[in-house]
Amino acid sequence: MQHLAIEHYGETLWLLPEKALYWPARRALLVADLHIGKAASYRALHQPVPRGTTQATLDRLDTLLQHYDCQQLIVLGDFLHARTARAPATLARVAAWRERHPGLRVVLVRGNHDRHAGDPPQELAIEVVDEPLLLPPFAL
């Protein structure tokens, strides 16, 4: 997979075209604004939107995790789109994804949508923190 390596505050970071950043020294994949269940939330409002956005997001994460040596996934805000994103089918997809990555530490730094959607269900084993998450030399 392609990446652009940059140096920032003495750390090497890889900018990935798949809307992510890989931090090799921390073995961390950073993503932002996943908005899981966004399409389901719009459909709950009777707005016609295509299905499959959650699965596409999870597939993208699977691909990234297969290509990079990750111990942790850090989600920089907006894991769930809204309370209506807690549709059983949506949560089942996320639970199945989580089962495929049992040893992966997943940390969510709460964003504005997370405050409205609520924290992910505990069975997903996602650590939730308020911003900033301090991982020197960065505050995420």
mmCIF file of C-alpha atoms in Angstrom:
data_model
loop_
_atom_site.group_PDB
_atom_site.id
_atom_site.type_symbol
_atom_site.label_atom_id
_atom_site.label_comp_id
_atom_site.label_asym_id
_atom_site.label_seq_id
_atom_site.Cartn_x
_atom_site.Cartn_y
_atom_site.Cartn_z
ATOM 1 C CA MET A 1 0.000 0.000 0.000
ATOM 2 C CA GLN A 2 1.151 3.497 -0.713
ATOM 3 C CA HIS A 3 1.907 6.078 1.931
ATOM 4 C CA LEU A 4 3.611 9.403 2.346
ATOM 5 C CA ALA A 5 6.098 9.401 5.222
ATOM 6 C CA ILE A 6 6.454 12.666 7.092
ATOM 7 C CA GLU A 7 8.458 13.708 10.151
ATOM 8 C CA HIS A 8 6.594 15.727 12.755
ATOM 9 C CA TYR A 9 7.921 16.586 16.218
ATOM 10 C CA GLY A 10 10.567 13.895 15.800
ATOM 11 C CA GLU A 11 8.042 11.183 14.936
ATOM 12 C CA THR A 12 7.643 9.417 11.611
ATOM 13 C CA LEU A 13 4.023 9.293 10.488
ATOM 14 C CA TRP A 14 2.620 7.692 7.364
ATOM 15 C CA LEU A 15 -0.206 9.508 5.621
ATOM 16 C CA LEU A 16 -2.387 6.899 3.934
ATOM 17 C CA PRO A 17 -4.689 7.533 0.966
ATOM 18 C CA GLU A 18 -7.298 5.330 2.674
ATOM 19 C CA LYS A 19 -8.188 8.236 4.984
ATOM 20 C CA ALA A 20 -5.913 7.169 7.802
ATOM 21 C CA LEU A 21 -2.572 7.806 9.443
ATOM 22 C CA TYR A 22 -0.171 5.101 10.624
ATOM 23 C CA TRP A 23 2.240 5.827 13.478
ATOM 24 C CA PRO A 24 4.887 3.090 13.234
ATOM 25 C CA ALA A 25 6.580 3.797 16.589
ATOM 26 C CA ARG A 26 3.256 3.308 18.400
ATOM 27 C CA ARG A 27 2.001 0.615 16.008
ATOM 28 C CA ALA A 28 -1.137 2.738 15.851
ATOM 29 C CA LEU A 29 -3.636 3.372 13.096
ATOM 30 C CA LEU A 30 -5.474 6.675 13.440
ATOM 31 C CA VAL A 31 -8.776 7.395 11.727
ATOM 32 C CA ALA A 32 -11.378 10.100 12.188
ATOM 33 C CA ASP A 33 -15.083 10.496 11.616
ATOM 34 C CA LEU A 34 -16.104 6.905 10.899
ATOM 35 C CA HIS A 35 -19.794 7.788 11.378
ATOM 36 C CA ILE A 36 -20.839 4.156 11.726
ATOM 37 C CA GLY A 37 -24.553 3.799 11.009
ATOM 38 C CA LYS A 38 -24.892 7.082 9.144
ATOM 39 C CA ALA A 39 -26.973 5.573 6.346
ATOM 40 C CA ALA A 40 -29.177 3.725 8.862
ATOM 41 C CA SER A 41 -29.705 7.014 10.685
ATOM 42 C CA TYR A 42 -30.833 8.719 7.496
ATOM 43 C CA ARG A 43 -33.090 5.828 6.601
ATOM 44 C CA ALA A 44 -34.675 6.129 10.067
ATOM 45 C CA LEU A 45 -35.600 9.671 8.972
ATOM 46 C CA HIS A 46 -37.212 8.185 5.833
ATOM 47 C CA GLN A 47 -34.490 9.545 3.578
ATOM 48 C CA PRO A 48 -33.460 7.188 0.779
ATOM 49 C CA VAL A 49 -29.741 6.514 0.973
ATOM 50 C CA PRO A 50 -27.701 3.549 -0.257
ATOM 51 C CA ARG A 51 -27.025 0.631 2.044
ATOM 52 C CA GLY A 52 -23.591 -0.707 2.791
ATOM 53 C CA THR A 53 -21.725 2.331 4.102
ATOM 54 C CA THR A 54 -20.997 0.730 7.475
ATOM 55 C CA GLN A 55 -19.716 -2.451 5.843
ATOM 56 C CA ALA A 56 -17.569 -0.423 3.445
ATOM 57 C CA THR A 57 -16.032 1.434 6.397
ATOM 58 C CA LEU A 58 -15.344 -1.826 8.255
ATOM 59 C CA ASP A 59 -13.869 -3.382 5.104
ATOM 60 C CA ARG A 60 -11.552 -0.381 4.731
ATOM 61 C CA LEU A 61 -10.396 -0.839 8.333
ATOM 62 C CA ASP A 62 -9.868 -4.578 7.733
ATOM 63 C CA THR A 63 -7.671 -3.830 4.730
ATOM 64 C CA LEU A 64 -5.598 -1.305 6.661
ATOM 65 C CA LEU A 65 -5.170 -3.648 9.624
ATOM 66 C CA GLN A 66 -4.005 -6.420 7.283
ATOM 67 C CA HIS A 67 -1.326 -4.203 5.732
ATOM 68 C CA TYR A 68 0.039 -2.407 8.792
ATOM 69 C CA ASP A 69 1.415 -3.825 12.025
ATOM 70 C CA CYS A 70 -1.166 -2.397 14.417
ATOM 71 C CA GLN A 71 -1.593 -2.930 18.112
ATOM 72 C CA GLN A 72 -4.113 -0.162 18.409
ATOM 73 C CA LEU A 73 -6.752 1.697 16.442
ATOM 74 C CA ILE A 74 -7.429 5.243 17.573
ATOM 75 C CA VAL A 75 -10.684 6.780 16.379
ATOM 76 C CA LEU A 76 -10.508 10.547 16.512
ATOM 77 C CA GLY A 77 -14.150 11.341 17.110
ATOM 78 C CA ASP A 78 -17.497 10.395 15.686
ATOM 79 C CA PHE A 79 -17.492 6.599 15.866
ATOM 80 C CA LEU A 80 -21.294 6.339 15.753
ATOM 81 C CA HIS A 81 -23.245 8.833 13.690
ATOM 82 C CA ALA A 82 -26.311 9.197 15.943
ATOM 83 C CA ARG A 83 -28.416 7.295 18.469
ATOM 84 C CA THR A 84 -30.322 5.767 15.540
ATOM 85 C CA ALA A 85 -27.003 4.248 14.396
ATOM 86 C CA ARG A 86 -27.546 1.685 17.149
ATOM 87 C CA ALA A 87 -29.782 -0.330 14.822
ATOM 88 C CA PRO A 88 -29.366 -4.062 15.569
ATOM 89 C CA ALA A 89 -28.033 -4.846 12.092
ATOM 90 C CA THR A 90 -25.439 -2.059 12.335
ATOM 91 C CA LEU A 91 -24.242 -3.122 15.771
ATOM 92 C CA ALA A 92 -24.099 -6.761 14.640
ATOM 93 C CA ARG A 93 -21.759 -5.793 11.791
ATOM 94 C CA VAL A 94 -19.519 -3.866 14.166
ATOM 95 C CA ALA A 95 -19.542 -6.744 16.680
ATOM 96 C CA ALA A 96 -18.551 -9.210 13.935
ATOM 97 C CA TRP A 97 -15.736 -6.859 12.883
ATOM 98 C CA ARG A 98 -14.582 -6.568 16.493
ATOM 99 C CA GLU A 99 -14.548 -10.369 16.852
ATOM 100 C CA ARG A 100 -12.142 -10.549 13.898
ATOM 101 C CA HIS A 101 -9.726 -8.270 15.799
ATOM 102 C CA PRO A 102 -9.866 -9.438 19.432
ATOM 103 C CA GLY A 103 -6.297 -8.414 20.303
ATOM 104 C CA LEU A 104 -6.600 -4.924 18.844
ATOM 105 C CA ARG A 105 -6.856 -2.115 21.351
ATOM 106 C CA VAL A 106 -9.496 0.310 20.108
ATOM 107 C CA VAL A 107 -9.673 3.787 21.615
ATOM 108 C CA LEU A 108 -12.327 6.365 20.801
ATOM 109 C CA VAL A 109 -11.578 10.005 21.518
ATOM 110 C CA ARG A 110 -15.109 11.383 21.851
ATOM 111 C CA GLY A 111 -16.219 13.833 19.167
ATOM 112 C CA ASN A 112 -19.355 15.926 18.783
ATOM 113 C CA HIS A 113 -21.438 13.083 17.303
ATOM 114 C CA ASP A 114 -20.321 10.730 20.079
ATOM 115 C CA ARG A 115 -21.789 13.042 22.703
ATOM 116 C CA HIS A 116 -25.197 12.702 21.005
ATOM 117 C CA ALA A 117 -24.933 9.042 19.956
ATOM 118 C CA GLY A 118 -23.562 7.860 23.277
ATOM 119 C CA ASP A 119 -20.600 5.609 23.864
ATOM 120 C CA PRO A 120 -20.346 2.374 21.883
ATOM 121 C CA PRO A 121 -21.848 -0.665 23.633
ATOM 122 C CA GLN A 122 -19.455 -2.158 26.206
ATOM 123 C CA GLU A 123 -19.417 -5.553 24.486
ATOM 124 C CA LEU A 124 -17.462 -3.950 21.624
ATOM 125 C CA ALA A 125 -14.502 -3.463 24.003
ATOM 126 C CA ILE A 126 -13.784 0.080 22.857
ATOM 127 C CA GLU A 127 -12.046 2.357 25.333
ATOM 128 C CA VAL A 128 -13.629 5.799 25.361
ATOM 129 C CA VAL A 129 -11.810 8.951 26.437
ATOM 130 C CA ASP A 130 -12.463 12.659 26.324
ATOM 131 C CA GLU A 131 -10.134 14.811 24.307
ATOM 132 C CA PRO A 132 -7.268 15.266 24.309
ATOM 133 C CA LEU A 133 -5.697 11.824 24.346
ATOM 134 C CA LEU A 134 -2.089 12.553 25.276
ATOM 135 C CA LEU A 135 0.395 10.402 23.362
ATOM 136 C CA PRO A 136 3.559 12.459 23.492
ATOM 137 C CA PRO A 137 4.544 14.414 21.601
ATOM 138 C CA PHE A 138 0.927 14.734 20.404
ATOM 139 C CA ALA A 139 -2.411 15.618 21.954
ATOM 140 C CA LEU A 140 -5.052 13.849 19.914
#
